[in-house]
Coordinates of C-alpha atoms and ligand atoms in Angstrom, one line a residue:
Chain A
M1 CA 23.3 17.8 29.0
T2 CA 20.6 16.6 26.7
D3 CA 20.9 13.4 24.7
P4 CA 21.2 13.9 21.0
V5 CA 18.0 13.1 19.0
V6 CA 20.1 11.6 16.2
D7 CA 23.4 10.0 16.9
C8 CA 25.4 8.4 14.0
H9 CA 28.8 6.6 14.3
D10 CA 30.5 5.6 11.1
A11 CA 27.0 4.9 9.6
S12 CA 27.4 3.2 6.2
V13 CA 24.8 1.9 3.8
T14 CA 25.3 -0.5 0.9
L15 CA 22.5 -0.8 -1.7
G16 CA 23.1 -4.0 -3.7
E17 CA 26.7 -3.6 -4.7
F18 CA 26.7 0.1 -4.4
Q19 CA 28.0 2.0 -1.4
A20 CA 25.5 4.8 -1.1
L21 CA 26.7 6.2 2.3
R22 CA 30.1 5.9 4.0
D23 CA 31.1 6.6 7.5
V24 CA 28.7 9.3 8.6
T25 CA 29.4 10.5 12.1
M26 CA 27.3 13.2 13.7
A27 CA 25.2 14.0 16.6
L28 CA 22.2 16.3 16.6
D29 CA 20.7 18.2 19.6
P30 CA 17.0 18.4 20.1
G31 CA 15.5 21.6 18.5
S32 CA 18.0 21.8 15.7
F33 CA 17.3 22.4 12.1
L34 CA 19.6 20.2 10.0
A35 CA 19.9 20.8 6.3
V36 CA 21.3 17.8 4.5
M37 CA 23.0 18.9 1.3
G38 CA 25.1 17.5 -1.5
P39 CA 24.9 16.6 -5.2
N40 CA 22.4 14.3 -6.9
G41 CA 23.1 10.7 -5.9
A42 CA 25.1 11.8 -2.8
G43 CA 23.1 9.5 -0.5
K44 CA 20.9 12.2 1.1
S45 CA 17.6 10.3 0.7
T46 CA 19.4 7.1 1.7
F47 CA 20.6 8.8 4.9
M48 CA 17.1 9.8 5.7
K49 CA 15.8 6.3 5.0
A50 CA 18.5 4.9 7.2
L51 CA 17.3 7.1 10.1
M52 CA 13.8 5.5 9.7
G53 CA 15.2 2.0 9.4
L54 CA 13.9 1.7 5.8
V55 CA 17.3 0.7 4.6
P56 CA 19.7 -1.4 6.8
L57 CA 23.1 -0.2 7.8
S58 CA 26.1 -2.1 6.4
G59 CA 28.3 -0.7 9.1
G60 CA 28.4 1.7 12.0
S61 CA 25.4 2.6 14.1
I62 CA 22.5 5.1 14.3
T63 CA 20.3 5.9 17.2
V64 CA 17.2 8.0 16.8
L65 CA 15.5 9.2 20.0
G66 CA 17.6 6.6 21.8
N67 CA 16.3 3.7 19.7
R68 CA 17.6 1.8 16.8
P69 CA 16.2 3.1 13.5
G70 CA 12.7 1.7 12.8
E71 CA 12.1 1.1 16.5
H72 CA 10.9 4.5 17.2
V73 CA 7.4 5.2 18.3
R74 CA 5.5 5.8 15.1
R75 CA 4.2 9.2 16.0
E76 CA 7.6 10.6 16.9
I77 CA 8.6 11.0 13.3
G78 CA 6.8 12.9 10.6
Y79 CA 8.2 12.2 7.1
I80 CA 7.7 13.7 3.7
P81 CA 9.2 11.4 1.1
Q82 CA 10.9 12.8 -2.0
I83 CA 9.5 10.8 -4.8
K84 CA 5.8 10.2 -4.2
T85 CA 5.2 6.5 -4.6
L86 CA 1.5 7.0 -4.2
D87 CA -1.1 5.5 -6.4
R88 CA -2.9 8.5 -7.9
N89 CA -5.7 6.3 -9.0
F90 CA -6.5 5.2 -5.5
P91 CA -9.8 6.6 -4.3
A92 CA -8.8 9.0 -1.6
L93 CA -9.6 12.4 -0.2
P94 CA -6.8 14.7 1.1
M95 CA -8.3 14.4 4.6
E96 CA -7.8 10.6 4.6
L97 CA -4.1 11.0 3.7
V98 CA -3.7 13.6 6.4
L99 CA -5.3 11.3 8.9
T100 CA -2.9 8.5 8.2
G101 CA -0.5 10.8 10.0
L102 CA -2.6 10.5 13.1
R103 CA -3.6 6.8 12.8
G104 CA -0.7 5.1 11.1
T105 CA -3.3 3.2 9.1
W106 CA -5.9 4.0 6.4
P107 CA -9.0 5.4 8.0
W108 CA -12.3 3.5 7.5
R109 CA -14.4 6.1 9.2
I110 CA -13.6 9.6 10.2
T111 CA -14.8 11.1 13.4
A112 CA -15.9 14.7 13.8
S113 CA -12.9 15.6 15.9
E114 CA -10.5 13.9 13.5
R115 CA -12.1 15.9 10.7
E116 CA -11.5 19.1 12.7
T117 CA -7.9 18.2 13.4
A118 CA -7.2 17.3 9.8
H119 CA -8.9 20.5 8.6
E120 CA -6.8 22.6 10.9
A121 CA -3.6 20.9 9.7
M122 CA -4.6 21.5 6.1
K123 CA -5.3 25.1 6.8
I124 CA -1.8 25.6 8.2
A125 CA -0.4 24.0 5.1
G126 CA -2.5 26.2 2.9
V127 CA -4.6 23.5 1.2
D128 CA -7.8 23.6 3.1
H129 CA -9.6 24.9 0.1
R130 CA -8.9 21.7 -1.7
I131 CA -10.4 19.5 1.0
G132 CA -13.1 17.8 -1.1
V133 CA -10.9 17.2 -4.2
P134 CA -9.8 13.6 -4.8
I135 CA -6.0 13.1 -4.3
G136 CA -5.6 12.1 -8.0
K137 CA -6.8 15.6 -9.1
L138 CA -4.5 17.7 -6.9
S139 CA -1.6 19.6 -8.5
G140 CA 2.0 18.6 -7.5
G141 CA 2.3 21.5 -5.2
E142 CA -1.0 21.0 -3.6
L143 CA -0.2 17.4 -3.0
Q144 CA 3.1 18.4 -1.4
R145 CA 1.1 20.6 1.0
V146 CA -1.1 17.7 1.9
Y147 CA 1.9 15.6 2.7
L148 CA 3.2 18.5 4.8
A149 CA -0.1 18.6 6.7
R150 CA 0.1 14.9 7.2
A151 CA 3.6 15.1 8.7
F152 CA 2.6 17.8 11.2
V153 CA -0.8 16.5 12.2
R154 CA 0.8 13.9 14.5
E155 CA 3.0 16.6 16.2
P156 CA 6.2 14.6 15.8
K157 CA 9.4 15.2 17.7
I158 CA 11.4 14.9 14.5
V159 CA 10.3 16.2 11.1
L160 CA 12.0 14.6 8.1
L161 CA 11.6 16.4 4.8
D162 CA 13.1 15.2 1.6
E163 CA 13.3 18.2 -0.8
P164 CA 9.9 19.5 0.4
A165 CA 10.0 22.6 -1.8
T166 CA 9.8 20.6 -4.9
G167 CA 6.8 21.8 -6.9
M168 CA 5.9 24.5 -4.5
D169 CA 5.5 28.1 -5.5
R170 CA 7.5 30.9 -3.8
R171 CA 4.6 31.7 -1.5
G172 CA 4.2 28.0 -0.6
E173 CA 7.9 27.7 0.2
A174 CA 7.9 30.8 2.4
D175 CA 4.8 29.5 4.1
M176 CA 6.5 26.1 4.7
Y177 CA 9.5 27.7 6.3
S178 CA 7.4 29.8 8.6
V179 CA 5.4 26.7 9.6
L180 CA 8.6 24.8 10.2
D181 CA 10.2 27.6 12.3
K182 CA 7.0 28.1 14.3
Y183 CA 6.6 24.4 14.9
R184 CA 10.2 24.0 15.9
S185 CA 10.2 26.8 18.5
K186 CA 6.8 25.8 19.9
H187 CA 7.4 22.1 20.4
G188 CA 11.2 22.1 20.6
A189 CA 11.1 19.7 17.6
T190 CA 14.0 18.8 15.4
V191 CA 13.8 19.4 11.7
I192 CA 15.9 17.5 9.2
M193 CA 15.5 18.7 5.7
I194 CA 17.2 17.7 2.4
T195 CA 17.5 20.7 0.2
H196 CA 19.5 22.1 -2.7
D197 CA 18.7 25.6 -1.6
W198 CA 21.8 27.2 -0.1
E199 CA 20.1 30.4 0.9
A200 CA 17.5 28.6 2.8
A201 CA 20.1 26.5 4.5
H202 CA 21.9 29.7 5.6
H203 CA 18.7 31.3 6.8
H204 CA 16.9 28.5 8.5
A205 CA 19.3 25.7 9.4
T206 CA 21.3 25.5 12.6
Q207 CA 23.3 22.7 11.2
V208 CA 24.4 21.5 7.8
L209 CA 25.5 18.0 6.8
L210 CA 27.3 18.0 3.5
L211 CA 27.4 14.6 1.8
D212 CA 28.9 13.1 -1.2
R213 CA 28.5 9.4 -0.3
G214 CA 31.1 10.1 2.3
M215 CA 30.7 13.0 4.8
I216 CA 32.3 16.2 3.6
G217 CA 31.3 18.4 6.5
Y218 CA 29.1 18.8 9.4
G219 CA 28.5 21.8 11.6
A220 CA 27.1 25.3 11.5
P221 CA 26.1 26.5 7.9
G222 CA 28.8 29.2 7.9
D223 CA 31.5 26.6 8.7
V224 CA 30.4 23.9 6.4
L225 CA 29.3 25.8 3.3
V226 CA 32.8 27.0 2.4
E227 CA 34.5 27.0 -0.9
D228 CA 36.9 24.1 -0.1
N229 CA 34.0 21.8 0.9
M230 CA 32.0 22.9 -2.1
R231 CA 34.8 21.9 -4.4
R232 CA 35.1 18.5 -2.8
A233 CA 31.3 17.9 -3.0
F234 CA 30.5 19.3 -6.4
G235 CA 33.9 19.5 -8.1
H236 CA 33.5 23.2 -8.8
V237 CA 32.0 26.2 -7.0
G238 CA 29.6 27.5 -9.6
H239 CA 29.5 31.0 -10.9
H240 CA 29.2 33.0 -7.7
H241 CA 32.1 34.8 -6.2
S242 CA 30.5 34.6 -2.7
M243 CA 32.2 31.9 -0.8
T244 CA 29.2 30.8 1.2
I245 CA 26.5 30.9 -1.5
P246 CA 28.2 29.3 -4.5
I247 CA 25.0 28.1 -6.2
S248 CA 21.7 29.9 -6.4
G249 CA 18.7 28.2 -4.8
D250 CA 17.1 25.8 -7.1
C251 CA 13.8 24.5 -5.8
G252 CA 12.3 23.4 -9.1
A253 CA 9.3 25.7 -8.7
Chain B
M1 CA -42.8 -38.2 -1.8
T2 CA -43.4 -34.4 -2.3
A3 CA -42.5 -33.9 1.3
V4 CA -39.1 -35.4 0.7
L5 CA -38.6 -33.3 -2.4
D6 CA -39.6 -30.2 -0.5
A7 CA -37.1 -30.9 2.2
L8 CA -34.3 -31.6 -0.4
Q9 CA -35.3 -28.4 -2.1
L10 CA -35.1 -26.5 1.1
A11 CA -31.7 -27.8 2.1
F12 CA -30.3 -27.1 -1.3
V13 CA -31.7 -23.6 -1.4
Q14 CA -30.2 -23.0 2.1
R15 CA -26.8 -24.2 0.9
A16 CA -26.9 -22.2 -2.3
L17 CA -27.9 -19.0 -0.4
L18 CA -25.3 -19.4 2.2
A19 CA -22.6 -20.2 -0.3
G20 CA -23.6 -17.3 -2.6
L21 CA -23.6 -14.9 0.3
M22 CA -20.3 -15.8 1.7
V23 CA -18.5 -16.1 -1.6
G24 CA -20.0 -12.9 -2.9
L25 CA -18.9 -11.0 0.2
L26 CA -15.4 -12.4 0.3
A27 CA -14.5 -12.1 -3.3
S28 CA -15.7 -8.5 -3.6
Y29 CA -14.0 -7.5 -0.3
Y30 CA -10.6 -8.8 -1.3
G31 CA -11.4 -7.8 -4.9
V32 CA -11.0 -4.1 -4.0
F33 CA -7.3 -4.8 -3.3
V34 CA -7.0 -6.9 -6.4
V35 CA -8.3 -3.9 -8.5
Q36 CA -6.3 -1.2 -6.8
R37 CA -3.1 -3.2 -6.8
G38 CA -3.6 -4.5 -10.3
L39 CA -3.5 -8.2 -9.1
S40 CA -6.2 -9.6 -11.4
F41 CA -3.6 -12.0 -12.9
L42 CA -2.9 -13.2 -9.4
G43 CA -6.6 -14.0 -8.8
S44 CA -6.7 -15.9 -12.1
G45 CA -3.5 -17.6 -11.4
L46 CA -4.6 -18.7 -7.9
A47 CA -7.8 -20.1 -9.4
H48 CA -5.9 -22.1 -11.9
S49 CA -3.6 -23.3 -9.2
A50 CA -6.6 -24.4 -7.2
F51 CA -7.3 -26.7 -10.2
G52 CA -4.2 -28.7 -9.2
G53 CA -5.5 -29.0 -5.7
V54 CA -9.0 -30.0 -6.8
A55 CA -7.5 -32.6 -9.1
L56 CA -5.4 -34.0 -6.3
G57 CA -8.5 -34.2 -4.1
I58 CA -10.5 -36.0 -6.8
L59 CA -7.6 -38.4 -7.3
L60 CA -7.3 -39.2 -3.6
G61 CA -11.0 -39.4 -3.2
I62 CA -11.0 -36.6 -0.6
Q63 CA -13.3 -33.6 -0.6
P64 CA -11.6 -31.6 -3.4
L65 CA -11.9 -28.2 -1.7
A66 CA -10.4 -29.5 1.5
V67 CA -7.3 -30.3 -0.6
A68 CA -7.5 -27.3 -2.8
V69 CA -7.6 -24.7 -0.1
P70 CA -4.3 -25.6 1.6
F71 CA -2.7 -26.4 -1.9
T72 CA -3.6 -22.9 -3.2
I73 CA -2.5 -21.2 0.0
I74 CA 0.9 -22.8 -0.3
V75 CA 1.1 -21.7 -3.9
A76 CA 0.1 -18.2 -2.9
M77 CA 2.8 -18.1 -0.3
G78 CA 5.3 -19.3 -2.8
I79 CA 4.3 -16.6 -5.3
V80 CA 4.8 -13.9 -2.7
W81 CA 8.1 -15.4 -1.5
L82 CA 9.5 -15.6 -5.0
Q83 CA 8.4 -12.1 -5.7
Q84 CA 10.0 -10.7 -2.5
R85 CA 13.2 -12.7 -2.9
T86 CA 13.9 -11.9 -6.5
R87 CA 13.4 -8.8 -8.7
L88 CA 10.8 -10.7 -10.8
G89 CA 7.5 -8.9 -11.3
A90 CA 4.4 -10.2 -9.8
D91 CA 3.1 -11.5 -13.1
T92 CA 6.2 -13.6 -13.7
S93 CA 6.1 -15.1 -10.3
V94 CA 2.4 -15.9 -10.7
G95 CA 3.0 -17.3 -14.2
I96 CA 5.6 -19.8 -13.0
F97 CA 3.5 -21.2 -10.1
F98 CA 0.3 -21.1 -12.1
S99 CA 1.6 -23.3 -14.9
V100 CA 3.3 -25.8 -12.6
S101 CA 0.0 -26.3 -10.6
M102 CA -2.0 -26.6 -13.8
A103 CA 0.5 -29.2 -15.1
L104 CA 0.2 -31.1 -11.9
G105 CA -3.6 -30.9 -12.1
V106 CA -3.8 -32.3 -15.6
I107 CA -1.5 -35.2 -14.6
F108 CA -3.6 -35.9 -11.5
L109 CA -6.8 -35.9 -13.5
T110 CA -5.4 -38.3 -16.2
M111 CA -4.5 -40.6 -13.4
T112 CA -8.1 -40.5 -12.2
P113 CA -10.5 -42.9 -14.1
R114 CA -13.7 -40.9 -13.3
Y115 CA -12.6 -37.3 -13.7
T116 CA -14.9 -36.0 -16.3
T117 CA -17.9 -35.9 -14.0
D118 CA -16.5 -33.2 -11.7
A119 CA -14.3 -31.3 -14.0
F120 CA -17.0 -29.3 -15.7
T121 CA -18.4 -28.3 -12.3
Y122 CA -15.1 -26.8 -11.2
L123 CA -14.5 -25.1 -14.5
F124 CA -17.8 -23.2 -14.7
G125 CA -19.3 -23.6 -11.3
S126 CA -22.5 -25.1 -10.1
I127 CA -24.4 -24.4 -6.9
L128 CA -26.0 -27.8 -7.3
Y129 CA -22.7 -29.3 -6.2
V130 CA -22.2 -27.1 -3.1
T131 CA -22.0 -29.4 -0.1
W132 CA -22.2 -28.8 3.6
G133 CA -18.5 -29.5 3.7
D134 CA -17.9 -26.6 1.2
I135 CA -20.1 -24.4 3.4
A136 CA -18.0 -25.3 6.4
I137 CA -14.8 -24.3 4.6
M138 CA -16.4 -21.1 3.4
G139 CA -17.5 -20.3 6.9
F140 CA -14.0 -20.8 8.1
V141 CA -12.6 -18.4 5.6
M142 CA -15.3 -15.9 6.4
L143 CA -14.5 -16.1 10.1
M144 CA -10.8 -15.7 9.4
S145 CA -11.6 -12.6 7.4
I146 CA -13.7 -11.1 10.2
F147 CA -10.8 -11.7 12.6
T148 CA -8.4 -9.9 10.3
W149 CA -10.6 -6.9 9.5
K150 CA -8.1 -4.6 11.0
A151 CA -5.7 -5.5 8.2
W152 CA -8.0 -3.6 5.9
G153 CA -6.5 -0.2 7.0
R154 CA -2.9 -1.5 6.6
W155 CA -3.5 -3.0 3.2
A156 CA -5.2 0.1 2.1
Y157 CA -2.4 2.3 3.3
A158 CA 0.2 0.1 1.6
T159 CA -1.9 0.1 -1.6
F160 CA -2.0 3.8 -1.6
D161 CA 1.7 4.5 -0.9
R162 CA 3.9 1.6 0.2
E163 CA 6.9 3.7 1.0
L164 CA 4.8 5.9 3.3
A165 CA 3.2 2.9 5.0
L166 CA 6.7 1.4 5.5
S167 CA 7.9 4.6 7.0
D168 CA 5.0 4.4 9.4
T169 CA 6.2 1.0 10.7
V170 CA 3.5 -0.9 8.8
A171 CA 4.8 -4.5 8.2
C172 CA 4.1 -4.5 4.5
R173 CA 5.9 -7.7 3.7
R174 CA 4.0 -9.7 6.4
D175 CA 0.8 -8.0 5.2
D176 CA 1.5 -9.1 1.7
Y177 CA 1.6 -12.7 2.8
L178 CA -1.6 -12.2 4.8
L179 CA -3.4 -10.7 1.8
S180 CA -2.3 -13.5 -0.5
F181 CA -3.3 -16.1 2.0
A182 CA -6.8 -14.6 2.3
L183 CA -7.1 -14.0 -1.4
A184 CA -6.1 -17.6 -2.1
A185 CA -8.6 -19.0 0.4
S186 CA -11.4 -16.8 -1.0
T187 CA -10.5 -17.7 -4.6
V188 CA -10.6 -21.4 -3.9
I189 CA -14.0 -21.4 -2.2
S190 CA -15.4 -19.3 -5.0
I191 CA -14.6 -21.8 -7.7
K192 CA -17.5 -24.1 -6.7
V193 CA -19.9 -21.3 -7.3
V194 CA -18.3 -19.3 -10.2
G195 CA -15.8 -21.8 -11.7
I196 CA -12.1 -21.5 -12.3
A197 CA -12.4 -20.0 -15.8
L198 CA -14.3 -16.9 -14.5
I199 CA -12.7 -16.1 -11.2
A200 CA -10.7 -13.2 -12.3
A201 CA -13.8 -11.4 -13.5
F202 CA -15.6 -12.3 -10.3
L203 CA -12.9 -10.7 -8.2
V204 CA -12.6 -7.6 -10.4
I205 CA -16.0 -6.5 -11.7
P206 CA -17.8 -5.6 -8.4
P207 CA -14.9 -3.5 -7.1
A208 CA -14.5 -1.9 -10.5
T209 CA -18.2 -1.0 -10.6
A210 CA -17.9 0.4 -7.0
R211 CA -14.9 2.4 -8.1
L212 CA -17.0 4.3 -10.6
L213 CA -19.3 5.5 -8.0
T214 CA -17.1 6.3 -5.0
R215 CA -14.4 8.8 -3.9
T216 CA -13.1 7.0 -0.8
F217 CA -11.7 3.5 -0.4
S218 CA -14.0 2.6 2.4
A219 CA -17.0 3.5 0.4
M220 CA -15.6 1.5 -2.5
T221 CA -15.2 -1.5 -0.3
I222 CA -18.7 -1.4 1.1
L223 CA -20.3 -0.8 -2.3
S224 CA -18.2 -3.6 -3.9
M225 CA -19.5 -6.1 -1.3
V226 CA -23.1 -4.9 -2.0
F227 CA -22.6 -5.5 -5.8
G228 CA -20.9 -8.8 -5.1
V229 CA -23.7 -10.3 -3.0
F230 CA -26.4 -8.8 -5.2
S231 CA -24.9 -10.2 -8.4
V232 CA -24.3 -13.7 -6.9
L233 CA -27.9 -13.9 -5.8
V234 CA -29.4 -12.7 -9.0
G235 CA -27.0 -14.9 -11.0
M236 CA -28.0 -18.0 -9.1
V237 CA -31.7 -17.4 -9.6
V238 CA -31.1 -16.9 -13.4
S239 CA -28.9 -20.0 -13.5
L240 CA -31.7 -22.1 -11.9
Q241 CA -34.4 -20.6 -14.0
A242 CA -32.6 -20.8 -17.4
D243 CA -30.7 -24.0 -16.5
I244 CA -27.3 -22.5 -17.4
P245 CA -24.1 -22.9 -15.3
T246 CA -24.0 -20.6 -12.3
G247 CA -20.6 -18.9 -13.0
P248 CA -21.5 -17.4 -16.4
A249 CA -24.9 -16.3 -15.1
I250 CA -23.2 -14.4 -12.2
I251 CA -20.5 -12.9 -14.4
L252 CA -23.1 -11.7 -16.9
T253 CA -25.1 -10.1 -14.2
Q254 CA -22.1 -8.3 -12.9
A255 CA -21.1 -7.1 -16.4
V256 CA -24.6 -5.8 -17.0
I257 CA -24.5 -3.8 -13.8
F258 CA -21.0 -2.5 -14.6
F259 CA -21.9 -1.4 -18.1
V260 CA -25.2 0.2 -17.1
I261 CA -23.4 2.3 -14.5
A262 CA -20.4 3.1 -16.7
L263 CA -22.7 4.3 -19.5
A264 CA -25.0 6.2 -17.1
R265 CA -22.0 8.0 -15.6
R266 CA -20.7 9.0 -19.1
G267 CA -24.1 10.4 -19.8
G268 CA -24.5 12.2 -16.5
Ligands
ATP1 N1 18.2 0.0 -4.6 C1 19.3 0.5 -5.0 N2 20.4 -0.2 -5.5 C2 21.5 0.3 -5.9 N3 21.8 1.6 -5.9 C3 20.8 2.4 -5.4 C4 19.5 1.9 -4.9 N4 18.8 3.0 -4.5 C5 19.6 4.1 -4.7 N5 20.7 3.8 -5.3 C6 21.8 4.7 -5.6 O1 22.3 5.3 -4.4 C7 22.7 6.6 -4.7 C8 22.2 7.5 -3.6 O2 20.8 7.7 -3.8 P1 20.0 8.8 -3.0 O3 18.5 8.6 -3.4 O4 20.2 8.6 -1.6 O5 20.6 10.1 -3.6 P2 20.2 11.6 -3.2 O6 21.4 12.2 -2.5 O7 18.9 11.7 -2.4 O8 20.0 12.3 -4.6 P3 19.0 13.3 -5.2 O9 19.5 14.7 -4.9 O10 19.0 13.1 -6.6 O11 17.7 13.1 -4.6 C9 22.3 6.9 -6.1 O12 23.4 6.9 -6.9 C10 21.4 5.8 -6.5 O13 21.6 5.4 -7.8
MG2 MG1 17.1 12.2 -2.8

């Protein structure tokens, strides 16, 4: 039996006075595609940050690849944050941002082989045509693709994506899922994605974690995304009659 | 008689050159982070804090910079500490320490009978007063900066996107202390040459000029150091020729370069 890549036992997080996450217990096998879902403010981003050790646990435990959060080897996790805290006024080219994915630090000089690698990653993410454009001048969707290239260039064992479809057009979104699926099957990597897109969760995820500060459900999409859980998470089931797709995909495109 | 004058002249020119080179390089190197992180108030605050240290040195009859460097570094650490511990913005944290150090400085000076002689030097800078002791301190900061050159990439990364750098296991909090430490040391050693009143401009203008011309942070850093050294050397020559304080001469040189480039870029 393989060890789980992510193993949570009653993991809880308190931010200031506010309990953002309560008693999450789940184990994820390598090669899974986990969709983390739930209403705004449900603690999804907090959960992802806890996996990386960016916020401390107030209770319970988490292991990621056998280590405590934050003690992983840097290259094992590729992360795309939800709200870009980047300084758009910083003089940077997309390639430099992509290469932080390889180096874990800002590049002073770029070697020919690094240039090649970064270019390839940008091609896969579909932004290689914007290679010479300063970061500050990229559109939101283009920037998202650069972050995607950055996450993949290090060939991580776990890809963490916090609402990656935000700002992407339909084509970009489809491309992203095909890149993710290909990458996952080729490297046996684990994907953890926060999303509000129920259809995508059904199509691509092997596992769904439904959160509303506490854990509402965890398991296969068909088992978790059921009317009863929906009502507990969202308070209503939306306009759809279908039990498993109660809310249409909203990816903000 | 002339031989003695020549020798004096030579030693003084050597000191001035060395000091100008080191200070120009250091201020414009750390200045790129000051500009990109919006820390010019910190630079200015540290220089004014250094005033407290200088005054203490004068009062105790010790080499003022030897007191001012540790004094300002401690203040810088205090600023970062207060900022990380509370939700106060950087400017508030700086403002508190800045005024306390200034207040202490004024009290120290009034306790000193002969303070007027040196005060002007530290306010507007004069290469005439650069001593070998100052040079030694500058050399020490220079060496320290060379040994920590690897921090450039981490500082740059955290400047660009702190969350991302943190997720990449960059120790941003520790690096903030390191940057403040280095910035404090560089600021203090610059006051002999540029003066307390003009430090903020000295830290900011060369990187801002470089920013106009570059698309990457490494290019900006290199160009900033080029402008930094160039303007210090030109400013020192002008200062000697025209018999004006060194600080204003350097800052005016930097400003001329900045505006020429800014205007040329608008036209081009
Ligand atoms: N530093 C903080 N102090 C106190 N509360 C916080 C802090 N950061 C986040 N929160 C709160 O924690 C809750 C969970 O935030 P989180 O970002 O994890 O939500 P989310 O599920 O990702 O929501 P969204 O779908 O909007 O992205 C929110 O209600 C938020 O207000
Ligand atoms: Mg979120």
